Backbone as CSV, one residue per row, in Angstrom:
resi,resn,N_x,N_y,N_z,CA_x,CA_y,CA_z,C_x,C_y,C_z
1,UNK,6.066,-15.196,-1.893,5.185,-16.057,-2.681,4.151,-16.678,-1.754
2,UNK,2.935,-16.708,-2.184,1.840,-17.254,-1.390,1.617,-18.706,-1.789
3,UNK,1.510,-19.576,-0.797,1.260,-20.998,-1.016,-0.241,-21.238,-0.958
4,UNK,-0.841,-21.473,-2.111,-2.295,-21.658,-2.182,-2.728,-23.050,-1.738
5,UNK,-1.790,-23.925,-1.451,-2.127,-25.244,-0.910,-2.237,-25.191,0.609
6,UNK,-1.523,-24.244,1.205,-1.517,-24.108,2.654,-2.864,-23.593,3.149
7,UNK,-3.532,-24.390,3.960,-4.829,-24.005,4.490,-5.989,-24.219,3.542
8,UNK,-5.767,-24.928,2.431,-6.789,-25.127,1.415,-8.053,-25.770,1.972
9,UNK,-7.899,-26.704,2.915,-9.057,-27.420,3.448,-10.019,-26.502,4.213
10,UNK,-9.570,-25.289,4.570,-10.400,-24.370,5.348,-10.317,-22.954,4.772
11,UNK,-10.166,-22.839,3.470,-9.876,-21.556,2.852,-10.973,-20.506,3.060
12,UNK,-12.234,-20.932,3.110,-13.328,-19.951,3.209,-13.196,-19.064,4.444
13,UNK,-12.785,-19.625,5.563,-12.663,-18.846,6.789,-11.217,-18.624,7.214
14,UNK,-10.308,-19.421,6.693,-8.921,-19.348,7.133,-8.033,-18.404,6.338
15,UNK,-8.433,-18.051,5.130,-7.606,-17.197,4.289,-8.050,-15.737,4.384
16,UNK,-7.101,-14.841,4.272,-7.419,-13.411,4.207,-8.023,-13.101,2.834
17,UNK,-8.650,-11.950,2.708,-9.231,-11.540,1.423,-8.168,-11.433,0.343
18,UNK,-6.994,-10.910,0.708,-5.947,-10.756,-0.307,-5.427,-12.117,-0.765
19,UNK,-5.337,-13.091,0.152,-4.891,-14.427,-0.255,-5.937,-15.072,-1.156
20,UNK,-7.214,-14.886,-0.842,-8.271,-15.438,-1.690,-8.179,-14.859,-3.104
21,UNK,-8.015,-13.533,-3.201,-7.917,-12.902,-4.524,-6.688,-13.398,-5.270
22,UNK,-5.566,-13.466,-4.560,-4.315,-13.904,-5.178,-4.436,-15.339,-5.690
23,UNK,-4.881,-16.251,-4.823,-4.963,-17.664,-5.204,-6.029,-17.881,-6.274
24,UNK,-7.104,-17.133,-6.221,-8.127,-17.233,-7.253,-7.540,-16.811,-8.598
25,UNK,-6.831,-15.698,-8.602,-6.243,-15.200,-9.846,-5.114,-16.048,-10.365
26,UNK,-4.315,-16.630,-9.472,-3.155,-17.407,-9.889,-3.481,-18.852,-10.214
27,UNK,-4.311,-19.469,-9.362,-4.525,-20.913,-9.474,-5.991,-21.306,-9.585
28,UNK,-6.881,-20.322,-9.579,-8.295,-20.644,-9.632,-8.799,-21.265,-8.333
29,UNK,-8.061,-21.082,-7.233,-8.450,-21.603,-5.921,-8.888,-20.441,-5.037
30,UNK,-9.880,-20.701,-4.197,-10.296,-19.691,-3.235,-11.184,-18.607,-3.822
31,UNK,-11.769,-18.871,-4.967,-12.666,-17.894,-5.577,-13.972,-17.910,-4.804
32,UNK,-14.363,-16.760,-4.287,-15.520,-16.711,-3.401,-16.846,-16.852,-4.134
33,UNK,-16.886,-16.506,-5.377,-18.123,-16.688,-6.135,-17.750,-17.205,-7.511
34,UNK,-18.671,-17.816,-8.132,-18.441,-18.344,-9.468,-19.431,-17.713,-10.423
35,UNK,-19.274,-16.421,-10.641,-20.132,-15.754,-11.608,-19.737,-16.249,-13.000
36,UNK,-20.593,-16.070,-13.990,-20.218,-16.498,-15.348,-18.903,-15.870,-15.813
37,UNK,-18.655,-14.623,-15.434,-17.403,-13.972,-15.832,-16.218,-14.668,-15.200
38,UNK,-16.314,-14.999,-13.917,-15.215,-15.680,-13.249,-15.012,-17.072,-13.812
39,UNK,-16.096,-17.717,-14.236,-15.955,-19.027,-14.867,-15.142,-18.894,-16.144
40,UNK,-15.343,-17.815,-16.896,-14.568,-17.593,-18.116,-13.082,-17.458,-17.798
41,UNK,-12.773,-16.878,-16.655,-11.370,-16.704,-16.276,-10.697,-18.034,-15.980
42,UNK,-11.465,-19.049,-15.700,-10.913,-20.378,-15.483,-10.737,-21.161,-16.768
43,UNK,-11.167,-20.601,-17.874,-11.030,-21.258,-19.171,-9.556,-21.460,-19.491
44,UNK,-9.252,-22.626,-20.038,-7.864,-22.933,-20.380,-7.601,-22.500,-21.818
45,UNK,-6.504,-21.800,-21.991,-6.060,-21.353,-23.304,-4.775,-22.091,-23.660
46,UNK,-4.724,-22.631,-24.857,-3.504,-23.252,-25.378,-2.829,-22.232,-26.285
47,UNK,-1.644,-21.794,-25.874,-0.902,-20.800,-26.646,0.577,-21.130,-26.576
48,UNK,1.224,-21.171,-27.733,2.649,-21.504,-27.836,2.976,-22.796,-27.076
49,UNK,2.157,-23.820,-27.319,2.353,-25.165,-26.752,2.268,-25.205,-25.232
50,UNK,1.584,-24.231,-24.628,1.393,-24.236,-23.175,-0.077,-24.009,-22.871
51,UNK,-0.571,-24.800,-21.933,-1.960,-24.664,-21.500,-1.986,-24.007,-20.132
52,UNK,-2.816,-22.989,-19.986,-2.967,-22.305,-18.691,-4.301,-21.576,-18.697
53,UNK,-4.850,-21.371,-17.504,-6.120,-20.651,-17.407,-5.916,-19.174,-17.744
54,UNK,-7.008,-18.532,-18.100,-6.960,-17.096,-18.379,-6.498,-16.351,-17.134
55,UNK,-6.995,-16.757,-15.950,-6.546,-16.183,-14.674,-5.021,-16.196,-14.603
56,UNK,-4.467,-17.377,-14.785,-3.024,-17.548,-14.641,-2.271,-16.703,-15.656
57,UNK,-2.684,-16.757,-16.912,-1.968,-16.030,-17.963,-1.941,-14.522,-17.682
58,UNK,-3.072,-13.965,-17.303,-3.140,-12.523,-17.036,-2.233,-12.151,-15.872
59,UNK,-2.318,-12.900,-14.786,-1.504,-12.590,-13.608,-0.022,-12.818,-13.849
60,UNK,0.321,-13.869,-14.568,1.720,-14.154,-14.878,2.319,-13.017,-15.715
61,UNK,1.607,-12.629,-16.758,2.111,-11.540,-17.611,2.199,-10.220,-16.858
62,UNK,1.224,-9.959,-15.991,1.247,-8.711,-15.222,2.478,-8.659,-14.325
63,UNK,2.800,-9.769,-13.698,3.991,-9.807,-12.851,5.251,-9.634,-13.692
64,UNK,5.286,-10.310,-14.821,6.460,-10.221,-15.695,6.630,-8.803,-16.253
65,UNK,5.523,-8.108,-16.491,5.582,-6.780,-17.083,5.495,-5.640,-16.096
66,UNK,5.468,-5.953,-14.804,5.270,-4.920,-13.786,6.308,-3.812,-13.850
67,UNK,7.528,-4.140,-14.205,8.577,-3.122,-14.258,8.639,-2.427,-15.620
68,UNK,7.855,-2.907,-16.574,7.929,-2.386,-17.939,6.810,-1.420,-18.297
69,UNK,5.752,-1.422,-17.488,4.603,-0.586,-17.803,3.967,-0.067,-16.521
70,UNK,3.325,1.068,-16.624,2.679,1.667,-15.450,1.401,0.926,-15.075
71,UNK,0.818,0.221,-16.017,-0.437,-0.498,-15.774,-0.280,-1.953,-16.208
72,UNK,0.443,-2.744,-15.405,0.735,-4.122,-15.815,-0.508,-4.995,-15.984
73,UNK,-1.521,-4.808,-15.174,-2.715,-5.647,-15.303,-3.460,-5.360,-16.603
74,UNK,-3.605,-4.084,-16.920,-4.294,-3.718,-18.155,-3.520,-4.226,-19.372
75,UNK,-2.204,-4.073,-19.343,-1.356,-4.549,-20.443,-1.474,-6.062,-20.590
76,UNK,-1.398,-6.775,-19.471,-1.468,-8.238,-19.508,-2.833,-8.701,-20.011
77,UNK,-3.895,-8.073,-19.535,-5.251,-8.443,-19.960,-5.392,-8.261,-21.466
78,UNK,-4.965,-7.132,-21.966,-5.037,-6.853,-23.403,-4.234,-7.891,-24.199
79,UNK,-3.035,-8.195,-23.743,-2.171,-9.153,-24.437,-2.785,-10.543,-24.456
80,UNK,-3.309,-10.976,-23.312,-3.915,-12.305,-23.237,-5.140,-12.391,-24.151
81,UNK,-5.950,-11.358,-24.191,-7.127,-11.389,-25.063,-6.725,-11.473,-26.532
82,UNK,-5.609,-10.880,-26.889,-5.119,-10.994,-28.270,-4.612,-12.404,-28.558
83,UNK,-3.869,-12.974,-27.602,-3.272,-14.291,-27.792,-4.271,-15.429,-27.611
84,UNK,-5.264,-15.220,-26.774,-6.220,-16.267,-26.393,-7.650,-15.748,-26.507
85,UNK,-8.230,-15.783,-27.679,-9.603,-15.291,-27.827,-10.602,-15.976,-26.903
86,UNK,-10.317,-17.216,-26.463,-11.236,-17.904,-25.547,-11.328,-17.197,-24.205
87,UNK,-10.391,-16.294,-23.923,-10.400,-15.548,-22.659,-11.241,-14.280,-22.746
88,UNK,-11.915,-14.074,-23.845,-12.690,-12.857,-24.063,-13.733,-12.570,-23.000
89,UNK,-14.253,-13.597,-22.337,-15.254,-13.394,-21.301,-14.678,-13.093,-19.935
90,UNK,-13.355,-13.117,-19.818,-12.682,-12.867,-18.539,-12.352,-11.382,-18.441
91,UNK,-13.093,-10.658,-17.610,-12.832,-9.227,-17.453,-11.586,-9.017,-16.601
92,UNK,-11.031,-7.842,-16.672,-9.869,-7.507,-15.855,-10.206,-7.649,-14.374
93,UNK,-11.374,-7.179,-13.977,-11.785,-7.248,-12.574,-11.893,-8.703,-12.109
94,UNK,-12.494,-9.548,-12.939,-12.684,-10.950,-12.557,-11.372,-11.734,-12.561
95,UNK,-10.373,-11.224,-13.265,-9.092,-11.943,-13.334,-8.358,-11.937,-11.997
96,UNK,-8.718,-11.003,-11.119,-8.047,-10.925,-9.827,-6.629,-10.417,-9.942
97,UNK,-6.332,-9.688,-10.986,-4.965,-9.240,-11.238,-4.498,-8.225,-10.204
98,UNK,-3.302,-8.454,-9.706,-2.653,-7.545,-8.764,-1.499,-6.802,-9.408
99,UNK,-0.878,-7.386,-10.406,0.319,-6.795,-11.009,1.562,-7.190,-10.276
100,UNK,1.508,-7.141,-8.972,2.595,-7.621,-8.123,1.958,-8.420,-7.002
101,UNK,2.657,-9.380,-6.440,2.055,-10.188,-5.390,1.698,-9.361,-4.163
102,UNK,0.572,-9.669,-3.520,0.259,-8.998,-2.263,1.192,-9.511,-1.182
103,UNK,1.275,-8.814,-0.077,2.141,-9.311,1.002,1.643,-10.669,1.489
104,UNK,2.546,-11.556,1.888,2.136,-12.873,2.384,1.192,-12.746,3.583
105,UNK,0.243,-13.658,3.639,-0.693,-13.688,4.749,-1.050,-15.134,5.028
106,UNK,-1.742,-15.346,6.117,-2.100,-16.706,6.537,-2.982,-17.400,5.542
């Protein structure tokens, strides 16, 4: 598990690319650019009495479904868009989805 709080004060130069992608997708931290699409991924969706960003929902579902489907990110993205129409502007690419966590890095 990657700790997105560790090194946060210097993330631009201190984090690896994979940690930036992971933390951006999981927690909305370390996102190198804020394109309109990436801003949509930070949108909060309220579903089944839980609030979470589109980034988080897609990545969480992809991890949960990684053993159930050959394409966990695509499945998670599709599911989140059905459950959370407000996430419609969050593309799969902008979600930073890995499907499984990348190896830990600094």
